[in-house]
Short mmCIF file of C-alpha atoms in Angstrom, two decimals:
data_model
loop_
_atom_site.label_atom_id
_atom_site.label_comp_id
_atom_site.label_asym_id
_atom_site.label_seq_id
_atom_site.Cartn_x
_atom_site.Cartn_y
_atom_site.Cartn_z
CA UNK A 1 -14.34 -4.80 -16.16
CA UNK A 2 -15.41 -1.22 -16.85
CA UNK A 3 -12.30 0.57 -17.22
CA UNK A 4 -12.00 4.24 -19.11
CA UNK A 5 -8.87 5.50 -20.68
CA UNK A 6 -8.62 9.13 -21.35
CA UNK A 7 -6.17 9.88 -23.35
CA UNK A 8 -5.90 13.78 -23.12
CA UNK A 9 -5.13 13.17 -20.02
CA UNK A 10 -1.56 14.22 -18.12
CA UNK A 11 -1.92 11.12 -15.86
CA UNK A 12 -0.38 8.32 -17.55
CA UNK A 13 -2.40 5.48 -19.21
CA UNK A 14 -0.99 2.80 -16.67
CA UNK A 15 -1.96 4.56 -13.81
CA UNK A 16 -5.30 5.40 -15.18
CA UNK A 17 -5.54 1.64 -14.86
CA UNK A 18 -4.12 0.96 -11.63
CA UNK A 19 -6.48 3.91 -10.11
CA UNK A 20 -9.70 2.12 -11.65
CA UNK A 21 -8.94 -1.16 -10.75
CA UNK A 22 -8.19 -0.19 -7.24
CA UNK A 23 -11.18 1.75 -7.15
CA UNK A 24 -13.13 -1.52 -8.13
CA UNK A 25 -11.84 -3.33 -5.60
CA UNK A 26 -12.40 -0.53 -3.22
CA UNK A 27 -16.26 -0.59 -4.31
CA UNK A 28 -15.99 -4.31 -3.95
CA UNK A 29 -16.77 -4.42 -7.91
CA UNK A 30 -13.48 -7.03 -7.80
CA UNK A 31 -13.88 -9.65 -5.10
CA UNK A 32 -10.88 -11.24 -3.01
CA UNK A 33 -9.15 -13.71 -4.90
CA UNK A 34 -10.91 -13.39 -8.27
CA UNK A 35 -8.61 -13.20 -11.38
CA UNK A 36 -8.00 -10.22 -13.26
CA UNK A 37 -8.00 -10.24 -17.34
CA UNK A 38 -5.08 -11.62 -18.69
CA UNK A 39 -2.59 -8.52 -19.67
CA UNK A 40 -2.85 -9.21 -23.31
CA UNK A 41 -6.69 -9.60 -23.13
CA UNK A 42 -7.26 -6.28 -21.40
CA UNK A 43 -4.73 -4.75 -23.78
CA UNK A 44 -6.93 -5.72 -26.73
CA UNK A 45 -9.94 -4.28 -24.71
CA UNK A 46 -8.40 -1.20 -24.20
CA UNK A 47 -6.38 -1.06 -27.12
CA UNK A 48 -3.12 0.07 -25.45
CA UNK A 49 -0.21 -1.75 -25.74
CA UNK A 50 0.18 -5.09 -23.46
CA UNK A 51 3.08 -3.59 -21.96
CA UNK A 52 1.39 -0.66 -20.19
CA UNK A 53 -1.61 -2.88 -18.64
CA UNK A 54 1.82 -5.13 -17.29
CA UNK A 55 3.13 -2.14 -16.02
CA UNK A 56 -0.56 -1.62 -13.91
CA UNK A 57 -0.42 -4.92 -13.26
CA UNK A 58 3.04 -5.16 -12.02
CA UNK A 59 2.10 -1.72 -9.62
CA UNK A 60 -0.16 -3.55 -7.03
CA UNK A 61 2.80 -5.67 -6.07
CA UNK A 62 3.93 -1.67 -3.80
CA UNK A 63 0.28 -1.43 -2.97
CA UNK A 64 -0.09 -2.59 0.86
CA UNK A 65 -4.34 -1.94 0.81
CA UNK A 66 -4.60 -4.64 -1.81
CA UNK A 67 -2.17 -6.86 -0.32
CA UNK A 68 -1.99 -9.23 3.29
CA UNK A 69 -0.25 -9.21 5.58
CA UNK A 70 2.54 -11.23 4.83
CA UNK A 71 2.28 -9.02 0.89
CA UNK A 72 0.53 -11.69 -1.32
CA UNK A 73 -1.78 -10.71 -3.29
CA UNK A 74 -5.51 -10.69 -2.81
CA UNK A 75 -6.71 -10.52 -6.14
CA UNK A 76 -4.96 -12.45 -8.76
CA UNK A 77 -3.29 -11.26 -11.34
CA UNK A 78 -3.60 -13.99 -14.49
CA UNK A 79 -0.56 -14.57 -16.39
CA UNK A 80 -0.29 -16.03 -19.53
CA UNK A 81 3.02 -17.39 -19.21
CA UNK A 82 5.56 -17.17 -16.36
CA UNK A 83 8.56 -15.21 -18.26
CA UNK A 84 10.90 -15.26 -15.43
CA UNK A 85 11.42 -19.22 -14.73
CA UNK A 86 11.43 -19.64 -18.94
CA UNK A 87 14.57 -17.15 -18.84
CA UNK A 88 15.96 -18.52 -15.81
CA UNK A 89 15.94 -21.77 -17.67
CA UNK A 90 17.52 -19.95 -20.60
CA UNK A 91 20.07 -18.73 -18.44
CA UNK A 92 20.76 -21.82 -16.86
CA UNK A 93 21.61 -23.65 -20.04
CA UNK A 94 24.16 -21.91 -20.66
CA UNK A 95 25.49 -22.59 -17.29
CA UNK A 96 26.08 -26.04 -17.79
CA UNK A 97 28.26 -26.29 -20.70
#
C-alpha cells in the first residue's frame, strides 16, 4: 500500500490515512474483503505511532461508502489482538470474587 504522509501539512496524520486508503478503495487499488496491514505493521511503514494508524483504522467504522448495508465492513481491518474481549475478561475476574 502506497500511502504518503506529509507532515507540513494542517490535515492531521490519521486522516491523511483514512483519505488515501479510501481513495484506494475508491480506485479499486483495495479489493472487497481483502485485509488491510496490521496497525503496528503500517505504523512501522510509515513511521508514525501505532496509535494514529488505529485511530484511521478505527474511522471507517462512521464511513457508510465503505460499509453494507447492514454496516460491516467490506474490507478488513487485521488486528493483531482483540483488546476488548482480553479486558472484558480482566474485568470479569474481578467480578467473581
Amino acid at each position: 500500500m502506497n500511502i504518503i504522509i506529509n507532515n507540513s501539512s494542517m490535515q492531521p496524520i490519521y486522516e491523511q490515512i483514512v483519505n488515501q486508503i479510501k481513495a484506494a478503495i475508491m480506485q479499486g487499488n483495495i479489493k472487497e474483503e481483502q485485509m488491510l496491514p496490521s496497525v503496528r505493521s503500517l505504523a512501522k511503514d510509515l513511521r508514525v505511532s501505532a496509535l494514529t494508524v488505529k485511530k484511521a483504522y478505527d474511522a471507517f467504522s462512521g464511513q457508510e461508502d465503505i460499509c453494507d448495508d447492514e454496516n460491516e465492513e467490506l474490507v478488513d481491518i487485521e488486528d493483531e489482538e482483540d483488546d476488548d474481549d482480553y479486558y472484558d475478561d480482566f474485568d470479569d475476574s474481578f467480578d467473581e470474587e
